[in-house]
């Protein structure tokens, strides 16, 4: 049973809980906003069609009301330009450089669909089917990329046919419904009006200049003739059909046969030139956009002059056939959005009948929802609902290709040249067929969709093919070998042999080799945008990383062992990063320029009997220039590695990697030349090329791994098997560890055993030990290695002998002096002193001594050597190594 004290505590806790609950409920009632969740936020970027102030005044109240009802905060922004190209640059910059506060929804031109398709969210799972069904299906098809809707249409624009009703009535012609009727009416009217003295009247004013407007005319002509679209959804041209041939040949003959039916000047006419001609009363027919109506209505030529006009659908090959190029704008959701579901709701509202109706009534913008053409207010504003609701839409192939503008440029340039008679194809049935056949091939090549019927689809190594699986499996094995090597080095990092091999640089070389090995994967399968860019980056940078690590490692070894006076040398990661960073910065600058200006893209190479997929820049010349620059840079690194190997060839084997570098460079260069010789043999299939490339990458990297690290493993496994391996971690003489910490390398064993003055054996015979370096030219002297020399010279006979103390067989060089030049000793910043000698104008020596006085003494002694009048070629004498104290002494006579 509970005690009174326990009951009191329980009662108190219940009262306290009730009080807390009451306070929370009270706060929720008084301050509800404190506990309310933050509504989703969707940012929208639009381009003004009329003006920002006018359009914003209509749209913003609708958006704010909808936002309040649906608890979604909508931020509405307008681009500060009416120019489409300016707005395109803005959208492009946003889509390619993402930031969290960028826009979720963008307004897009109808010809941007394919270009920006990959940057937008597929809407099929976000937008209800009823919304899609509400739009004009002929317009909605322009929003489909790779079978998915990436945008919704907002407002439309169409190409229409303008005509002079007064002239048609005067000569008893109805409004033409076919191109033949238009031609007959135009010829009849022109004949009559010219007879009356009107020589300025033209028959038909299309847009025939070499620009995007001509593409609009072309899709209308082909559609109206019954030829359908000029390109299918897969990016393959369908323009080379009988209907397209018929209408294009008819237009060409109109230009050829009658300069008045289609004036020759029309070949440079754009929209405004046509508007000016028709609005001034100087044309019977015109193709243009609905915007031309304002210019015509305000023209003095139609104000009280008896001239009248009208407009309707363009003629066709047969009555009832027509074609009106689609213009206008659409809206899509960026794939950078953080809330696609909320953005989809906003998108559905912005393109809804409510918003489109308001914009049509206020601004005269043509809706994309057919039911709005039955709305009285909409029809009062746009005036021609019966016309716009029945137009036969002709879409440009912007949704069928990834880059529309080059495709369109190829189309309008080729057709313009044909109409102008500059294409090399005659205006005959055979000529039009050949022109359209060539146009189809050129456009598909530009779009990257061309497949030669005689060669079939492009050849490439399929990822699931046995050969690709074998190559990638071998690459995985190689990568595992690299990983195992790195792990073993890390486990035995305190073993002397591993320490002397510079662990940090070894790991860096292993990393570079592994990245190089992984390029087998980016060369496998059908080329993609990403893999095409990765190929040069991975292959070039990985090779540079290997060579830079190898160079730095050997440079440090050279510094340590080229240190005759045992000075302390300090290495830091900062200096390595500065040196390596400078080289990598140059390489990255080349790669960035390549990527930004004209990056490698999936493309096809067409040979005599087949085509294959590969990665190339648009400009073949630029592609090879960039490749050459990268090869030149890596060639310089190879040269530097070979030079450093040469300079360190005499260093003891624990640190000397000259033979390894020579083998690796020889192997890489040999296979590179073999690969170039084989790969340029015409007729090799893509599979053979892939296998050769993959095997070379595998062989070179595995060869590097084995040649470089197998000797290290052999040595340190012998060390770890002894009873007390050197794992103390103390630095040994000449250690050049590649750790990330700053390193101080010292070979402190006291000062080198170098006498400060020569030892006088007799009146003319002196000997001693000097630290110096030798070269056969003054330029090479600065790169030569330092050695300790036993120097023996006979002043009266003009003979001097130099025996390197590290010579394996004790051999040296003897010189008969015919001339010598000795520089005055100088003090060096290191505290040492040095002087330089030149014997017989062929042999250069620089000697270092501890003090300026000792350097002066040696220089003086060399100056006493008698110069012989007759030169003699230097001979080599054998110096035996015999001494009780271990010093090398002269044991043979000098040659006379």
mmCIF file of N, CA and C in Angstrom, residues 561-615:
data_model
loop_
_atom_site.group_PDB
_atom_site.id
_atom_site.type_symbol
_atom_site.label_atom_id
_atom_site.label_comp_id
_atom_site.label_asym_id
_atom_site.label_seq_id
_atom_site.Cartn_x
_atom_site.Cartn_y
_atom_site.Cartn_z
ATOM 1 N N UNK A 561 71.411 13.134 -51.702
ATOM 2 C CA UNK A 561 72.695 12.502 -51.980
ATOM 3 C C UNK A 561 73.652 13.423 -52.724
ATOM 4 N N UNK A 562 73.135 14.498 -53.256
ATOM 5 C CA UNK A 562 74.009 15.497 -53.870
ATOM 6 C C UNK A 562 74.294 16.586 -52.835
ATOM 7 N N UNK A 563 74.771 16.152 -51.690
ATOM 8 C CA UNK A 563 74.921 17.018 -50.514
ATOM 9 C C UNK A 563 76.251 16.689 -49.844
ATOM 10 N N UNK A 564 77.364 17.048 -50.479
ATOM 11 C CA UNK A 564 78.680 16.557 -50.024
ATOM 12 C C UNK A 564 79.064 17.021 -48.632
ATOM 13 N N UNK A 565 78.551 18.149 -48.198
ATOM 14 C CA UNK A 565 78.937 18.650 -46.878
ATOM 15 C C UNK A 565 77.908 18.348 -45.799
ATOM 16 N N UNK A 566 76.975 17.393 -46.116
ATOM 17 C CA UNK A 566 76.041 16.861 -45.134
ATOM 18 C C UNK A 566 75.196 17.939 -44.481
ATOM 19 N N UNK A 567 74.760 18.909 -45.250
ATOM 20 C CA UNK A 567 73.890 19.952 -44.700
ATOM 21 C C UNK A 567 72.486 19.415 -44.477
ATOM 22 N N UNK A 568 71.781 19.983 -43.502
ATOM 23 C CA UNK A 568 70.406 19.584 -43.221
ATOM 24 C C UNK A 568 69.492 20.161 -44.305
ATOM 25 N N UNK A 569 68.657 19.307 -44.889
ATOM 26 C CA UNK A 569 67.741 19.718 -45.951
ATOM 27 C C UNK A 569 66.316 19.533 -45.450
ATOM 28 N N UNK A 570 65.499 20.529 -45.652
ATOM 29 C CA UNK A 570 64.123 20.488 -45.161
ATOM 30 C C UNK A 570 63.148 20.448 -46.338
ATOM 31 N N UNK A 571 62.274 19.425 -46.352
ATOM 32 C CA UNK A 571 61.239 19.314 -47.373
ATOM 33 C C UNK A 571 59.875 19.480 -46.706
ATOM 34 N N UNK A 572 58.965 20.189 -47.378
ATOM 35 C CA UNK A 572 57.613 20.382 -46.845
ATOM 36 C C UNK A 572 56.592 20.070 -47.929
ATOM 37 N N UNK A 573 55.404 19.631 -47.532
ATOM 38 C CA UNK A 573 54.355 19.395 -48.535
ATOM 39 C C UNK A 573 54.007 20.653 -49.322
ATOM 40 N N UNK A 574 54.180 21.822 -48.710
ATOM 41 C CA UNK A 574 53.840 23.082 -49.393
ATOM 42 C C UNK A 574 54.640 23.237 -50.685
ATOM 43 N N UNK A 575 55.964 22.965 -50.598
ATOM 44 C CA UNK A 575 56.786 23.143 -51.788
ATOM 45 C C UNK A 575 56.426 22.130 -52.864
ATOM 46 N N UNK A 576 56.100 20.906 -52.456
ATOM 47 C CA UNK A 576 55.672 19.919 -53.447
ATOM 48 C C UNK A 576 54.363 20.341 -54.107
ATOM 49 N N UNK A 577 53.416 20.807 -53.295
ATOM 50 C CA UNK A 577 52.128 21.231 -53.856
ATOM 51 C C UNK A 577 52.308 22.415 -54.798
ATOM 52 N N UNK A 578 53.233 23.305 -54.492
ATOM 53 C CA UNK A 578 53.474 24.439 -55.378
ATOM 54 C C UNK A 578 54.024 23.970 -56.727
ATOM 55 N N UNK A 579 54.992 23.068 -56.684
ATOM 56 C CA UNK A 579 55.592 22.588 -57.938
ATOM 57 C C UNK A 579 54.600 21.745 -58.738
ATOM 58 N N UNK A 580 54.008 20.767 -58.048
ATOM 59 C CA UNK A 580 53.049 19.913 -58.750
ATOM 60 C C UNK A 580 51.804 20.687 -59.157
ATOM 61 N N UNK A 581 51.370 21.607 -58.292
ATOM 62 C CA UNK A 581 50.184 22.397 -58.597
ATOM 63 C C UNK A 581 50.356 23.254 -59.832
ATOM 64 N N UNK A 582 51.570 23.767 -60.057
ATOM 65 C CA UNK A 582 51.807 24.596 -61.243
ATOM 66 C C UNK A 582 51.613 23.769 -62.517
ATOM 67 N N UNK A 583 52.150 22.534 -62.515
ATOM 68 C CA UNK A 583 52.008 21.675 -63.695
ATOM 69 C C UNK A 583 50.551 21.266 -63.883
ATOM 70 N N UNK A 584 49.915 20.854 -62.779
ATOM 71 C CA UNK A 584 48.515 20.428 -62.883
ATOM 72 C C UNK A 584 47.604 21.591 -63.265
ATOM 73 N N UNK A 585 47.956 22.810 -62.836
ATOM 74 C CA UNK A 585 47.148 23.977 -63.206
ATOM 75 C C UNK A 585 47.185 24.206 -64.711
ATOM 76 N N UNK A 586 48.362 24.040 -65.316
ATOM 77 C CA UNK A 586 48.470 24.184 -66.774
ATOM 78 C C UNK A 586 47.637 23.111 -67.471
ATOM 79 N N UNK A 587 47.751 21.879 -66.965
ATOM 80 C CA UNK A 587 46.999 20.781 -67.581
ATOM 81 C C UNK A 587 45.498 20.979 -67.417
ATOM 82 N N UNK A 588 45.077 21.409 -66.222
ATOM 83 C CA UNK A 588 43.645 21.655 -65.995
ATOM 84 C C UNK A 588 43.145 22.815 -66.849
ATOM 85 N N UNK A 589 43.996 23.822 -67.074
ATOM 86 C CA UNK A 589 43.601 24.945 -67.930
ATOM 87 C C UNK A 589 43.339 24.459 -69.356
ATOM 88 N N UNK A 590 44.201 23.552 -69.860
ATOM 89 C CA UNK A 590 43.990 22.987 -71.202
ATOM 90 C C UNK A 590 42.701 22.188 -71.240
ATOM 91 N N UNK A 591 42.496 21.354 -70.217
ATOM 92 C CA UNK A 591 41.296 20.514 -70.174
ATOM 93 C C UNK A 591 40.031 21.352 -70.012
ATOM 94 N N UNK A 592 40.100 22.408 -69.194
ATOM 95 C CA UNK A 592 38.932 23.281 -69.022
ATOM 96 C C UNK A 592 38.598 24.005 -70.315
ATOM 97 N N UNK A 593 39.644 24.502 -70.994
ATOM 98 C CA UNK A 593 39.409 25.183 -72.279
ATOM 99 C C UNK A 593 38.755 24.224 -73.268
ATOM 100 N N UNK A 594 39.208 22.990 -73.265
ATOM 101 C CA UNK A 594 38.630 21.969 -74.146
ATOM 102 C C UNK A 594 37.179 21.708 -73.764
ATOM 103 N N UNK A 595 36.924 21.558 -72.463
ATOM 104 C CA UNK A 595 35.575 21.229 -71.995
ATOM 105 C C UNK A 595 34.598 22.364 -72.249
ATOM 106 N N UNK A 596 35.037 23.610 -72.026
ATOM 107 C CA UNK A 596 34.129 24.753 -72.130
ATOM 108 C C UNK A 596 33.920 25.152 -73.588
ATOM 109 N N UNK A 597 35.006 25.221 -74.337
ATOM 110 C CA UNK A 597 34.889 25.749 -75.699
ATOM 111 C C UNK A 597 34.242 24.746 -76.650
ATOM 112 N N UNK A 598 34.747 23.511 -76.669
ATOM 113 C CA UNK A 598 34.215 22.508 -77.606
ATOM 114 C C UNK A 598 34.541 21.126 -77.043
ATOM 115 N N UNK A 599 33.807 20.728 -76.018
ATOM 116 C CA UNK A 599 34.118 19.480 -75.323
ATOM 117 C C UNK A 599 33.855 18.278 -76.229
ATOM 118 N N UNK A 600 34.541 17.172 -75.976
ATOM 119 C CA UNK A 600 34.243 15.951 -76.730
ATOM 120 C C UNK A 600 32.807 15.504 -76.473
ATOM 121 N N UNK A 601 32.131 15.146 -77.538
ATOM 122 C CA UNK A 601 30.728 14.727 -77.439
ATOM 123 C C UNK A 601 30.544 13.424 -78.211
ATOM 124 N N UNK A 602 29.493 12.688 -77.864
ATOM 125 C CA UNK A 602 29.224 11.469 -78.633
ATOM 126 C C UNK A 602 29.017 11.806 -80.110
ATOM 127 N N UNK A 603 29.724 11.132 -80.964
ATOM 128 C CA UNK A 603 29.617 11.388 -82.401
ATOM 129 C C UNK A 603 29.906 10.094 -83.152
ATOM 130 N N UNK A 604 29.739 10.168 -84.439
ATOM 131 C CA UNK A 604 29.957 8.985 -85.261
ATOM 132 C C UNK A 604 31.035 9.251 -86.303
ATOM 133 N N UNK A 605 31.810 8.227 -86.562
ATOM 134 C CA UNK A 605 32.819 8.271 -87.616
ATOM 135 C C UNK A 605 32.366 7.316 -88.710
ATOM 136 N N UNK A 606 32.290 7.830 -89.926
ATOM 137 C CA UNK A 606 31.753 7.055 -91.040
ATOM 138 C C UNK A 606 32.900 6.586 -91.922
ATOM 139 N N UNK A 607 33.021 5.279 -92.033
ATOM 140 C CA UNK A 607 34.019 4.675 -92.887
ATOM 141 C C UNK A 607 33.329 4.122 -94.140
ATOM 142 N N UNK A 608 34.081 3.397 -94.927
ATOM 143 C CA UNK A 608 33.538 2.971 -96.212
ATOM 144 C C UNK A 608 32.377 1.998 -96.055
ATOM 145 N N UNK A 609 32.455 1.110 -95.070
ATOM 146 C CA UNK A 609 31.445 0.067 -94.964
ATOM 147 C C UNK A 609 30.639 0.102 -93.672
ATOM 148 N N UNK A 610 30.998 0.944 -92.721
ATOM 149 C CA UNK A 610 30.261 0.999 -91.455
ATOM 150 C C UNK A 610 30.578 2.320 -90.750
ATOM 151 N N UNK A 611 29.860 2.584 -89.690
ATOM 152 C CA UNK A 611 30.144 3.744 -88.850
ATOM 153 C C UNK A 611 30.229 3.278 -87.409
ATOM 154 N N UNK A 612 30.969 4.004 -86.601
ATOM 155 C CA UNK A 612 31.104 3.634 -85.199
ATOM 156 C C UNK A 612 30.984 4.867 -84.313
ATOM 157 N N UNK A 613 30.573 4.635 -83.089
ATOM 158 C CA UNK A 613 30.378 5.717 -82.119
ATOM 159 C C UNK A 613 31.679 5.988 -81.385
ATOM 160 N N UNK A 614 31.981 7.263 -81.200
ATOM 161 C CA UNK A 614 33.183 7.660 -80.484
ATOM 162 C C UNK A 614 32.957 9.020 -79.852
ATOM 163 N N UNK A 615 33.991 9.576 -79.262
ATOM 164 C CA UNK A 615 33.911 10.906 -78.647
ATOM 165 C C UNK A 615 34.801 11.862 -79.426
#
